[in-house]
Short mmCIF file of C-alpha atoms and ligand atoms in Angstrom, two decimals:
data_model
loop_
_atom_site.label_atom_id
_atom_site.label_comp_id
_atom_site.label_asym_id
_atom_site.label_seq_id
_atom_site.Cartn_x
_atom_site.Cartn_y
_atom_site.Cartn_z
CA UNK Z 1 27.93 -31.66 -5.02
CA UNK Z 2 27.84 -35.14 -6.40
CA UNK Z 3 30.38 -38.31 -5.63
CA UNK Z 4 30.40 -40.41 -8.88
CA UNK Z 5 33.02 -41.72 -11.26
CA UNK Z 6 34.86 -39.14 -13.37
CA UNK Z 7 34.32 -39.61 -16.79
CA UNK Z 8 36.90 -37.06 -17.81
CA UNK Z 9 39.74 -38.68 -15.82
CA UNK Z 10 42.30 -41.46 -17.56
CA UNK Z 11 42.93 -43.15 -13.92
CA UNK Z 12 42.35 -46.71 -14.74
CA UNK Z 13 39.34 -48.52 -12.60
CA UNK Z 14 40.88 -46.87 -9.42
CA UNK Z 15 37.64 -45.69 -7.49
CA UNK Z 16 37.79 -41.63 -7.36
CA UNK Z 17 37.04 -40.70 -3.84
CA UNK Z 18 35.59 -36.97 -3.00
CA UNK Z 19 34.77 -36.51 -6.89
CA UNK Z 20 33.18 -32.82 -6.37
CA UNK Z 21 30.73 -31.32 -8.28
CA UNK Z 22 29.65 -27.99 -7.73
CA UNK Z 23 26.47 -27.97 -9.70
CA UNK Z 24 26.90 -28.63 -13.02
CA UNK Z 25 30.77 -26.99 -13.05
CA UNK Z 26 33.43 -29.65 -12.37
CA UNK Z 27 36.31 -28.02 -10.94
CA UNK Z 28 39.62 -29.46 -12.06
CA UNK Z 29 41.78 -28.50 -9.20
CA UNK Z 30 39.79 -30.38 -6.59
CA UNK Z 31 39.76 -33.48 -9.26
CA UNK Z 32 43.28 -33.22 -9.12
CA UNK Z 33 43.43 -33.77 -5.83
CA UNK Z 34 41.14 -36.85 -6.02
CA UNK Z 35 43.17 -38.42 -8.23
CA UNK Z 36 46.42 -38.23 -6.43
CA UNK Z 37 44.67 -39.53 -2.87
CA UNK Z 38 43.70 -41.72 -4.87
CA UNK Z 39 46.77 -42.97 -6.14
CA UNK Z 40 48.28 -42.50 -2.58
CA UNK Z 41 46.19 -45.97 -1.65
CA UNK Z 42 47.83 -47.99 -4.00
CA UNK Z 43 50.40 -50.03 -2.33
CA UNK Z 44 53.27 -47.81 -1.67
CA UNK Z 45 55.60 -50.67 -2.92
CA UNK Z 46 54.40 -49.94 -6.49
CA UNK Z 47 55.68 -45.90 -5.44
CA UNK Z 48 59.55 -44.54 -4.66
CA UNK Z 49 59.02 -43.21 -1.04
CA UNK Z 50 59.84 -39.38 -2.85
CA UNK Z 51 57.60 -39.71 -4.75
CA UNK Z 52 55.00 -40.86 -2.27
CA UNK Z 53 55.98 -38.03 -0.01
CA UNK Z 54 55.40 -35.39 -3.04
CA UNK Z 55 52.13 -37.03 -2.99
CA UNK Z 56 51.57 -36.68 0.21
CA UNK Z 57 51.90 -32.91 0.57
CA UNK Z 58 49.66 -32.94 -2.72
CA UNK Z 59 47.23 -34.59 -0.11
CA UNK Z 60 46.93 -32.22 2.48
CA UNK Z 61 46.73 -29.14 -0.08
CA UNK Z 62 43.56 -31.27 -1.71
CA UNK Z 63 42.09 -31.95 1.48
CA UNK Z 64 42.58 -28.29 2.64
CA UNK Z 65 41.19 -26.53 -0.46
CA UNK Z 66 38.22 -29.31 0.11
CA UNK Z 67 37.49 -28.50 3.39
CA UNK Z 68 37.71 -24.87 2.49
CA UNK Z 69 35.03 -25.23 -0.13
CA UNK Z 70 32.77 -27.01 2.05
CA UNK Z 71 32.92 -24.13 4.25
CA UNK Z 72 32.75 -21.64 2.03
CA UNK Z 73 29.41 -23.45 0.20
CA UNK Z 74 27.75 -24.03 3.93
CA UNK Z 75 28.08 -20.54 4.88
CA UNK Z 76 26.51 -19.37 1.21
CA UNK Z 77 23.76 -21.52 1.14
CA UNK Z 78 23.08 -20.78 4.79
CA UNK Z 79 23.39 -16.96 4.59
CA UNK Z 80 23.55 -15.55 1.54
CA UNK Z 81 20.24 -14.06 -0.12
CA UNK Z 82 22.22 -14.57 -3.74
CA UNK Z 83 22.06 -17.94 -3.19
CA UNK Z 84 19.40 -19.18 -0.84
CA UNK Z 85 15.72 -19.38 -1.87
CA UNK Z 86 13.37 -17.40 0.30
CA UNK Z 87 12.14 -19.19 3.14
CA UNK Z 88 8.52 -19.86 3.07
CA UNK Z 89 6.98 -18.20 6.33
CA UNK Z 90 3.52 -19.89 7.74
CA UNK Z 91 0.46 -17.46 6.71
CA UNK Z 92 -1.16 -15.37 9.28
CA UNK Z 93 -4.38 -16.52 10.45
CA UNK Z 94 -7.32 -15.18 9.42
CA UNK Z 95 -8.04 -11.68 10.45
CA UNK Z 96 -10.85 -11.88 12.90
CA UNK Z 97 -13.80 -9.16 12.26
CA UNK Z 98 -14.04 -6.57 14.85
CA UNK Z 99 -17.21 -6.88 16.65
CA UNK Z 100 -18.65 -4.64 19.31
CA UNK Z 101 -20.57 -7.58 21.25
CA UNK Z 102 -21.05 -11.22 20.99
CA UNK Z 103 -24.10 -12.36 19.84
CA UNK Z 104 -24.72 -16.11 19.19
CA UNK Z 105 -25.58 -16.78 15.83
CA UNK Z 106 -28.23 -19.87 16.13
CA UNK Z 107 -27.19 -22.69 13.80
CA UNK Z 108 -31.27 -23.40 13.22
CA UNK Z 109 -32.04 -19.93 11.86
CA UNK Z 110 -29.29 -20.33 9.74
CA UNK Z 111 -30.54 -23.77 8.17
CA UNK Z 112 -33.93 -22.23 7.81
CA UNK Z 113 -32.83 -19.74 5.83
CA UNK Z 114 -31.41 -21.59 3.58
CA UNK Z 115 -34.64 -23.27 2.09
CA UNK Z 116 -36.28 -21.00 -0.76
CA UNK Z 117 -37.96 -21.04 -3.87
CA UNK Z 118 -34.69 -20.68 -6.26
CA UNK Z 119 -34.24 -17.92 -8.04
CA UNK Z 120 -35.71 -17.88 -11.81
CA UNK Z 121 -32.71 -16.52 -14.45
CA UNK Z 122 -35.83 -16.19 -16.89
CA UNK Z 123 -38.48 -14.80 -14.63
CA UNK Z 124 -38.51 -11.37 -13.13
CA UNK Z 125 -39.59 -11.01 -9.90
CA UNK Z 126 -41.94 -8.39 -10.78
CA UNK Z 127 -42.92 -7.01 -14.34
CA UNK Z 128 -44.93 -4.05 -13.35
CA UNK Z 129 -42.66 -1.72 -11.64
CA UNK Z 130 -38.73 -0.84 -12.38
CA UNK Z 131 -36.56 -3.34 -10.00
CA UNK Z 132 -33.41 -2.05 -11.41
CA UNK Z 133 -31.94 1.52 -12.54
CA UNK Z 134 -29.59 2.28 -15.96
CA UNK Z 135 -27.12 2.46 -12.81
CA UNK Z 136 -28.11 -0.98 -11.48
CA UNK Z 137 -29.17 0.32 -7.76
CA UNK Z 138 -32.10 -2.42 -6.90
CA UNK Z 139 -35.74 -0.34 -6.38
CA UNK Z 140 -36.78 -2.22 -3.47
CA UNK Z 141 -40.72 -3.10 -4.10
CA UNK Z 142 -42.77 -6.22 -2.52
CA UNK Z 143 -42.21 -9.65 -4.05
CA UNK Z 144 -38.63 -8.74 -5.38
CA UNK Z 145 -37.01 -9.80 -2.39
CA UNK Z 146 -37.10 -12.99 0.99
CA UNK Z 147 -36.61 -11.20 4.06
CA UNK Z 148 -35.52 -14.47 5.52
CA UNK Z 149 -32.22 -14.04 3.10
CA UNK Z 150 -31.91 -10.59 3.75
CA UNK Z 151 -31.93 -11.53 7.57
CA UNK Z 152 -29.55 -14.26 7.23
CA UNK Z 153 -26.92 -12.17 5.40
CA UNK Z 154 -27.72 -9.12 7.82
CA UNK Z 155 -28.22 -10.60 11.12
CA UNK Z 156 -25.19 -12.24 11.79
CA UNK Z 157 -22.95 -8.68 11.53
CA UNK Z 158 -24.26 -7.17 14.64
CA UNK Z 159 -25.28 -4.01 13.38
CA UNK Z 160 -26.42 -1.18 14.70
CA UNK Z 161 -28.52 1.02 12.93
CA UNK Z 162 -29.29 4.99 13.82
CA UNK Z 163 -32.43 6.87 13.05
CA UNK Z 164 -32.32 10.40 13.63
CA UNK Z 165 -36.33 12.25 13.86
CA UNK Z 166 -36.83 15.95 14.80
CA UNK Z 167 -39.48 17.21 16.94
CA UNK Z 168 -39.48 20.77 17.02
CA UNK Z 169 -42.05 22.79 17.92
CA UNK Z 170 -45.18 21.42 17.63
CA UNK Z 171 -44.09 18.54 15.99
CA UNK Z 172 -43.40 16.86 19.42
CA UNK Z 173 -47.04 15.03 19.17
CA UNK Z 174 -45.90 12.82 16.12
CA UNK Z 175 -43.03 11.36 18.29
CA UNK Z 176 -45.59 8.65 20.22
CA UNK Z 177 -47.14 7.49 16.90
CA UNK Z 178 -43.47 7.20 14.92
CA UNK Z 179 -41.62 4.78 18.01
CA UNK Z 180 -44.78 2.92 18.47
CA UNK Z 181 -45.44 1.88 14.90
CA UNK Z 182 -41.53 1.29 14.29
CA UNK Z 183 -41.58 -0.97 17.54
CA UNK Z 184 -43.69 -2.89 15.20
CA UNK Z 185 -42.05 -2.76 11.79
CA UNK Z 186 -38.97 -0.89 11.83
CA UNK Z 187 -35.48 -2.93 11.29
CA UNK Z 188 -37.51 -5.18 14.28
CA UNK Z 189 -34.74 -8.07 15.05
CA UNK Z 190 -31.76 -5.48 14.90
CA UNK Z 191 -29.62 -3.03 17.27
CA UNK Z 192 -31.63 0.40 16.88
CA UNK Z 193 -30.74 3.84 18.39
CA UNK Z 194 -33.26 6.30 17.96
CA UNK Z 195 -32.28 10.36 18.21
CA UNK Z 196 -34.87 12.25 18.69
CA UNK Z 197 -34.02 16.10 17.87
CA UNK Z 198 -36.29 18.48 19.87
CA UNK Z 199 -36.62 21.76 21.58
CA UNK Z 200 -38.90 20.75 24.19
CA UNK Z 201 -37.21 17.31 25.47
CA UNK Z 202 -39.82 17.04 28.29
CA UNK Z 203 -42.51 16.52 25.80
CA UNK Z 204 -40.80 13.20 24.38
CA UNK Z 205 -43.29 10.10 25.67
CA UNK Z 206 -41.76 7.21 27.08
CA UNK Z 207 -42.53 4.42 24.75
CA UNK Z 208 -41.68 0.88 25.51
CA UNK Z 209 -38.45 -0.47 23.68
CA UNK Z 210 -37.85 -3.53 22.44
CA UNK Z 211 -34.57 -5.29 23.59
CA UNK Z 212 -31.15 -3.56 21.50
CA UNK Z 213 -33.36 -0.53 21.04
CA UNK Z 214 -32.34 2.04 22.49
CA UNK Z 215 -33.61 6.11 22.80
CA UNK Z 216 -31.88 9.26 22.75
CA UNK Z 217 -32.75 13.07 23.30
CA UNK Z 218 -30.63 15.74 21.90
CA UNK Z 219 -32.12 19.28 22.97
CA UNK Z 220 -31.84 21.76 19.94
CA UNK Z 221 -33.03 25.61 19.52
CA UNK Z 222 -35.84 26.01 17.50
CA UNK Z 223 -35.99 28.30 14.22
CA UNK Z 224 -39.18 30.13 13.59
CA UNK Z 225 -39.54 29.38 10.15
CA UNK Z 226 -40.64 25.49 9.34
CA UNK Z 227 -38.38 26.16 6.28
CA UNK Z 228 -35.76 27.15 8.47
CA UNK Z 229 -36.76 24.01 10.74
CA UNK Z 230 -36.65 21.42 8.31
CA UNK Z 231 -33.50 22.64 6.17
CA UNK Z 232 -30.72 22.77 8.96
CA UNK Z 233 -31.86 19.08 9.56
CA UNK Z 234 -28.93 18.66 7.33
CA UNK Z 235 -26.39 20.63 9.71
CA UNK Z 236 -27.49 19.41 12.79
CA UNK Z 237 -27.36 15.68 11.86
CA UNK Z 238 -23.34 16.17 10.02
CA UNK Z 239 -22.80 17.73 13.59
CA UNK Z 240 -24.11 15.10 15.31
CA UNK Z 241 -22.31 12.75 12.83
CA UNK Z 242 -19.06 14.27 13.51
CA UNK Z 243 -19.63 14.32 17.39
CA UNK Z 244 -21.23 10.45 18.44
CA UNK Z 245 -22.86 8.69 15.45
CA UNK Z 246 -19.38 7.80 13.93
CA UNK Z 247 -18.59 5.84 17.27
CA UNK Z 248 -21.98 4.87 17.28
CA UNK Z 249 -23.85 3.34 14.31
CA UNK Z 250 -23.04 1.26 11.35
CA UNK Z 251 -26.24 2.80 9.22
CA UNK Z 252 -27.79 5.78 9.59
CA UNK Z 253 -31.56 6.38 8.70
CA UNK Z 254 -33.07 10.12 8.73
CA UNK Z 255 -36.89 9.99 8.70
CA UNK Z 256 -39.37 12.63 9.19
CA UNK Z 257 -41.29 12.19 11.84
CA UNK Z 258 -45.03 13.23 10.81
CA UNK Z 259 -44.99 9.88 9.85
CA UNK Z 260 -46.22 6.12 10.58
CA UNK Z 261 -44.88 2.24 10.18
CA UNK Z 262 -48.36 -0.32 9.09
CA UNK Z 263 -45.99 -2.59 7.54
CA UNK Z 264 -42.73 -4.61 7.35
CA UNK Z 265 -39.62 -2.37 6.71
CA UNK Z 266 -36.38 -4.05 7.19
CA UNK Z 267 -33.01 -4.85 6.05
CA UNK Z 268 -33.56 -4.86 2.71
CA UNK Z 269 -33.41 -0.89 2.67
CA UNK Z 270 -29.69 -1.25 3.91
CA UNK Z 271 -26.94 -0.21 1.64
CA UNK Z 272 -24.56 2.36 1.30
CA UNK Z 273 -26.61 5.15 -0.24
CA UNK Z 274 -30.44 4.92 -0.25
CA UNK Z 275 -32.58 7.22 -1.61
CA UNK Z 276 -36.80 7.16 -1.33
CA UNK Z 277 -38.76 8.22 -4.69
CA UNK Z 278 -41.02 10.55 -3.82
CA UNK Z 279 -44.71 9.05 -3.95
CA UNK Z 280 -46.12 12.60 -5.63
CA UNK Z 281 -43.80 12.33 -8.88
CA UNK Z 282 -42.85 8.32 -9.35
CA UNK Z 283 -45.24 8.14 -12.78
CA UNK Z 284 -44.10 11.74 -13.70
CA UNK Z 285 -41.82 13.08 -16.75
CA UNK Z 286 -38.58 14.86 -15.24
CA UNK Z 287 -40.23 18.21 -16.72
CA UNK Z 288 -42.42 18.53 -14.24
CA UNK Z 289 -40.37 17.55 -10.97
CA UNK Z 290 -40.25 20.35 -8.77
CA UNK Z 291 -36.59 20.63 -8.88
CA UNK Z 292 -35.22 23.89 -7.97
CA UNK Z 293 -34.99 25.30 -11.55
CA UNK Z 294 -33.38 28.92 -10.83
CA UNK Z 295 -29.58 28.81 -12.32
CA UNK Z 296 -28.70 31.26 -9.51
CA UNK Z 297 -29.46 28.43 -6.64
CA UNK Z 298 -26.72 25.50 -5.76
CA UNK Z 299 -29.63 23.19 -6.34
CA UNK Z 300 -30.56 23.74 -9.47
CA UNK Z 301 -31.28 21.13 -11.82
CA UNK Z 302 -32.22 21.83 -15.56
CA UNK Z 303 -35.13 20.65 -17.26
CA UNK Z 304 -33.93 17.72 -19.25
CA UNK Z 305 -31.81 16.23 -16.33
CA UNK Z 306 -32.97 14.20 -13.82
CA UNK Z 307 -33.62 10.77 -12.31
CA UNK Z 308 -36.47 10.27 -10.13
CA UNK Z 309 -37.62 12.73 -7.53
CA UNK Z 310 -36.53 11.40 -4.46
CA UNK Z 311 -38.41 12.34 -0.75
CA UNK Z 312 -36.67 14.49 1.64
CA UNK Z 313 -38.45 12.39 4.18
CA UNK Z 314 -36.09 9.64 4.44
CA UNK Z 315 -32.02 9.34 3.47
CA UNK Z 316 -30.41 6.27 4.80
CA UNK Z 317 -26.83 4.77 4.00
CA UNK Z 318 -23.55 3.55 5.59
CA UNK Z 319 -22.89 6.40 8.06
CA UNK Z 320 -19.80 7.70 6.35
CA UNK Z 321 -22.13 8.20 3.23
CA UNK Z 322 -24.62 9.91 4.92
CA UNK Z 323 -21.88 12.09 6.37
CA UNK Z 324 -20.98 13.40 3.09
CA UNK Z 325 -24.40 13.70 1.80
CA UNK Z 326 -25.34 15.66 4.86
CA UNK Z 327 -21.71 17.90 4.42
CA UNK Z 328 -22.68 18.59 0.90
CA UNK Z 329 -26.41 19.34 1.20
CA UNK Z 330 -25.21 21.83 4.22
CA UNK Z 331 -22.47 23.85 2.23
CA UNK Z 332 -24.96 23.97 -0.86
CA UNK Z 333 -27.38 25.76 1.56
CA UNK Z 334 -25.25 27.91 3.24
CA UNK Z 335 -23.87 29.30 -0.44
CA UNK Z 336 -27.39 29.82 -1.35
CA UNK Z 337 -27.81 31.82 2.12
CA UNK Z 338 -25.10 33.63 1.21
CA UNK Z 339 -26.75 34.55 -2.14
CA UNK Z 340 -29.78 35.02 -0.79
CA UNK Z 341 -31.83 32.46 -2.23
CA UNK Z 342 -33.83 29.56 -0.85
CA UNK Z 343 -34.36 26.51 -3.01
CA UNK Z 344 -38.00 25.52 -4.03
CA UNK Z 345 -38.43 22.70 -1.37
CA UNK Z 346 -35.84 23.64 1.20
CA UNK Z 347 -33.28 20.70 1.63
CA UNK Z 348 -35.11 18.14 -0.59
CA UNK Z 349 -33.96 20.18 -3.47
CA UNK Z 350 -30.63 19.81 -2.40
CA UNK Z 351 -30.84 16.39 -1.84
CA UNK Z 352 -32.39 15.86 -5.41
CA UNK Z 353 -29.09 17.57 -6.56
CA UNK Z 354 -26.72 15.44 -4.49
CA UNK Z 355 -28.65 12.37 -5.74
CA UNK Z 356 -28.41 13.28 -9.51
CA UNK Z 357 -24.31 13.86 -9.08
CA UNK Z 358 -24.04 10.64 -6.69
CA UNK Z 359 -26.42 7.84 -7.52
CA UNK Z 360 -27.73 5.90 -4.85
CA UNK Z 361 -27.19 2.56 -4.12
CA UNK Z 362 -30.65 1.36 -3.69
CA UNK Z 363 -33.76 3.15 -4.01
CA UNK Z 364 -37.04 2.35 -2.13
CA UNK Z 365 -39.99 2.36 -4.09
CA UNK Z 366 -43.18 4.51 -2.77
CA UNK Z 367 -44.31 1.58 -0.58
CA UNK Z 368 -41.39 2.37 1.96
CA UNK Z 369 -42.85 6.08 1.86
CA UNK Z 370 -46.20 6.87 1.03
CA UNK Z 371 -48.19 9.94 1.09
CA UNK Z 372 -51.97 9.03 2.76
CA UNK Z 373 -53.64 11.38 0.68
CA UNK Z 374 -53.34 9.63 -2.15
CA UNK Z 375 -55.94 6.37 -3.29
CA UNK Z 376 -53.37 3.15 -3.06
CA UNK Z 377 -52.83 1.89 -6.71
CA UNK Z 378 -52.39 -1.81 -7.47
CA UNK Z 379 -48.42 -1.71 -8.05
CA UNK Z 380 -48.42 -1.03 -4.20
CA UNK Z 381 -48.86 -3.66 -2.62
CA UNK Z 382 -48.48 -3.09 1.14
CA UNK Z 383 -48.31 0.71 2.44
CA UNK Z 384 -45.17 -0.02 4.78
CA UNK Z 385 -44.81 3.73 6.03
CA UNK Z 386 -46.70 7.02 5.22
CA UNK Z 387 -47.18 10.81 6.43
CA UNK Z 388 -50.32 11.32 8.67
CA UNK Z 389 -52.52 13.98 7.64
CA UNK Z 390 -52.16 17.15 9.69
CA UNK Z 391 -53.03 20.71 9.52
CA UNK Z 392 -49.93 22.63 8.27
CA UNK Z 393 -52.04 25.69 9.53
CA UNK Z 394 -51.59 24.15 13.10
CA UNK Z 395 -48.56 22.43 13.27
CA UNK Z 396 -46.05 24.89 11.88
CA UNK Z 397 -44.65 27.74 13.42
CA UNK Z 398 -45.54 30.12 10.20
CA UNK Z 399 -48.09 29.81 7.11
C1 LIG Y 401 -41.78 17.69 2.70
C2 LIG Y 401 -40.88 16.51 2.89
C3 LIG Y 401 -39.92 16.80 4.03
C4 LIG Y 401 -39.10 18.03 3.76
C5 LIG Y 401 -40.03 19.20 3.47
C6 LIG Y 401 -39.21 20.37 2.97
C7 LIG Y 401 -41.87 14.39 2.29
C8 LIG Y 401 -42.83 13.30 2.67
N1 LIG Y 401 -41.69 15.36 3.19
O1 LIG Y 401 -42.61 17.60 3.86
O2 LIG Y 401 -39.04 15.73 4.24
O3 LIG Y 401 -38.25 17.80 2.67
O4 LIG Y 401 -41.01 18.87 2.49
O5 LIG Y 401 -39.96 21.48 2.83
O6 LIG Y 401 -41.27 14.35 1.27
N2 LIG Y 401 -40.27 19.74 11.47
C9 LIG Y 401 -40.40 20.00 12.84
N3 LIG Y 401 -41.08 21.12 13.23
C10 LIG Y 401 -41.64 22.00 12.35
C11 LIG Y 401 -41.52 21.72 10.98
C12 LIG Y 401 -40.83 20.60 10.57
O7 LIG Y 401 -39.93 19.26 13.66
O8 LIG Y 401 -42.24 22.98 12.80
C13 LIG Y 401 -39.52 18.56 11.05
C14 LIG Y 401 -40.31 17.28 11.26
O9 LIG Y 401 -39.43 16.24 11.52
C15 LIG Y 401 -40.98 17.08 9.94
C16 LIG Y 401 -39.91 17.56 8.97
O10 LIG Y 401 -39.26 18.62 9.64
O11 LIG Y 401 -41.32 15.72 9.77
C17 LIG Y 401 -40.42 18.02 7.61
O12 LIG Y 401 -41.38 19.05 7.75
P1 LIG Y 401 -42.86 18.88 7.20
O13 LIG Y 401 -43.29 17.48 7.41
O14 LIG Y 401 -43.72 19.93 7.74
O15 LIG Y 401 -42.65 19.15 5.69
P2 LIG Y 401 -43.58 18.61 4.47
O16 LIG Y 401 -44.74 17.89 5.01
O17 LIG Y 401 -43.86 19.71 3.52
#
C-alpha cells in the first residue's frame, strides 16, 4: 500500500488522501472513495447541502470498506502461509560430540604438532615398498608417516581401544612377555583395555599398567585341538562383542599372543578395517598363497584371485567392523563344520576370504608383524612386533 498522487484520476490539483495501492493493483472502488472525501473538504459553500450529504454517506461507505481492507490485509500478512514468507528461525548450536570423560587437550602439544617437514606432492615417502593399494588403503611402513600428526588428530577423541589375546592352555606363559612389551610400545599415550581369554585365569601375572590401561580376564573352556583353539577365537570374540565390547571400546585389536612389542606401534594402525600381510608371503605370487584352495570349503579362494596374504595374528578396526568380520568368519566355519571340512590354516583362511570380498582400510606392512625366524631385510626398517620362537611340540595341546 502506497499514498501518492493518482495519475489516473481527472480531480484537478486537489491532494488525494488514502490513495491505496495494493501492490501493484489499484483498486478503483477505494479511489472512488478518495476522491469524494476529497471533494467533501472543499468549502461546502461551493456544494448544495444534498449534495454534500450524498457525499457524506459516500464517506462513511469509503472509510468502512478502507478500514475493512486494512483488516483484512493485517490478518493475511500476519497469518496466512499463502502470503507470509517463512520466518527465519535462529540455527541450532552446534551439536556437541559425545564424550565418555573429559580430558584436557593441552594447547602446547597442539602447537607442537603443528611444525613438520611439509609434505612433498612430487616425492614419495618411500620408493621401495607399496604405500598404497589399487583400492587406495595406505600400507603403513616406517618413514611414510609423523606420529606426532597421527597423535594430534587421534589424541584429542578420547578413545579407547580393546585388545583381545587368548591364553589357553599352555599358552598362559606368553601373557607376561605380550603386556610387558606393549606397556612399552603398544597405542602407549591412549585408553587401552586388554582381554585376556584363558582357561586357567589364576595363571595370568600381574603386570604393572600404565595409567588408562586397564586388564581384564574372561575364563573360557579349553578345546583339545590347537586348531580347535585358535579357530573359535572368532566366536568367542563376536560373543564378547555382542555382550561388553560394544559399550566398551571405540577400536578393537585381536593379536595373538605368542608374540612381542621391540618397537613403536601406534595410532597410525587405526582405521576402520585393518588387515596385517603376512611376513611368510609379502614378496610371493598369489599362486602360491596358502589359501584354502578346496571348492568344497567356505574359504576357498581360486588360484588367480587374491590380494596379499594377510596374518591371522592380528585384525583390528572400528569395533562394529570387527563385529562383522568376526560374524562372518564364524558362520563360514560353522558351514564348513557342517560339511565336514576344515580350511588349510584354520580361521586365517577365512579371514583371507573375508579380506578378498571386503578390502581393508589400511594394511600394516610386515614390520607391525614379523615372524623371528626369518633374517630382517633392508625394506624393514624397525621390527615393531614379532612371534617368539617356541616349541609347537610343547606348547600345544596335540601334534
Ligand atoms: C598362525 C597364525 C595364527 C593363527 C594360526 C592358525 C600368524 C603369525 N599366526 O600361527 O594367528 O591364524 O596360524 O592355525 O600368522 N592359542 C592358545 N592355545 C593353544 C593354541 C593357540 O591360546 O594351545 C592361541 C594363542 O593366542 C595363539 C593363537 O591361538 O597365539 C594362534 O595359535 P598359534 O600361535 O599356535 O598358531 P601359529 O603359530 O601356527
Amino acid at each position: 500500500m502506497s499514498t501518492q498522487s493518482c495519475s489516473a484520476c481527472s480531480y484537478g490539483q486537489g491532494i488525494h488522501f488514502y490513495e491505496i495501492h495494493f501492490l501493484t493493483f489499484h483498486w478503483q472502488g477505494v479511489s472512488l472513495f478518495t476522491h469524494e472525501f476529497a471533494r467533501s473538504r472543499i468549502p461546502q459553500r461551493l456544494y448544495p447541502v444534498k449534495m454534500w450529504r450524498k457525499r457524506r454517506s459516500c464517506l462513511v461507505f469509503g472509510f468502512t470498506v478502507t478500514v475493512g481492507m486494512f483488516t483484512v490485509v493485517y490478518v493475511f500478512h500476519s497469518n496466512s502461509t499463502l502470503l507470509s514468507v517463512p520466518k527465519y528461525t535462529t540455527p541450532n548450536p552446534e551439536p556437541v560430540p559425545i564424550q565418555r570423560e573429559k580430558v584436557p587437550v593441552r594447547i602446547d602439544s597442539y602447537s607442537k604438532s603443528l611444525r613438520y617437514p611439509q609434505p612433498q606432492s612430487l616425492k614419495s615417502p618411500r620408493s621401495d615398498v607399496m604405500t598404497v593399494t589399487p583400492w587406495l588403503a595406505t600400507v603403513v611402513w616406517d618413514g611414510t608417516f609423523d606420529s606426532s600428526i597421527i597423535d594430534s588428530l587421534y589424541q584429542p577423541q578420547n578413545l579407547t581401544i580393546g585388545t583381545t589375546v587368548f591364553a589357553i592352555g599352555k599358552y598362559t606363559r606368553f601373557i607376561k612377555g605380550f603386556l610387558e612389551t606393549a606397556e612399552k610400545h603398544f597405542l602407549v599415550g591412549y585408553k587401552v583395555n586388554y582381554y585376556i581369554f584363558t582357561d586357567k585365569p589364576d595363571e595370568v601375572p600381574s603386570v604393572a599398567l600404565g595409567m588408562q590401561r586397564n586388564l581384564s580376564v574372561i575364563t573360557v573352556s579349553k578345546f583339545f585341538r590347537w586348531q580347535e583353539i585358535s579357530m573359535r577365537r572368532m566366536e568367542r570374540i563376536l560373543n564378547t562383542i555382542e555382550e561388553r565390547l560394544l559399550k566398551e571400546v571405540d577400536y578393537l585389536y585381536c593379536l595373538d599372543v605368542d608374540m612381542l612389542f621391540h618397537n613403536h606401534w601406534g595410532a597410525e594402525v587405526l582405521s576402520t578395517l585393518v588387515a596385517a600381510i603376512h611376513p611368510g608371503y609379502y614378496k610371493n605370487p598369489r599362486e602360491v598363497f596358502p589359501y584354502e584352495r578346496r571348492p568344497a570349503s567356505q574359504a576357498y579362494v581360486p588360484l588367480d584371485q587374491g590380494d596379499f596374504y594377510y596374518a591371522g595374528a592380528m585384525i583390528g578396526g572400528l569395533i562394529e567392523n570387527v563385529r562383522a568380520l568376526t560374524r562372518t568368519c564364524h558362520q563360514a566355519i560353522l558351514i564348513d563344520k557342517q560339511n565336514d571340512i576344515e580350511a588349510a590354516w584354520q580361521e586365517e583362511s577365512h579371514l583371507n576370504k573375508y579380506f578378498l570380498q571386503h578390502k581393508p582400510t589400511k594394511l600394516l606392512s610386515p614390520e607391525y608383524l614379523w615372524d623371528d625366524t626369518k633374517p630382517k631385510p633392508p625394506e624393514i626398517h624397525f621390527i615393531r612386533f614379532s612371534t617368539v620362537l617356541k616349541n609347537y611340540a610343547e606348547v600345544r595341546e596335540n601334534v
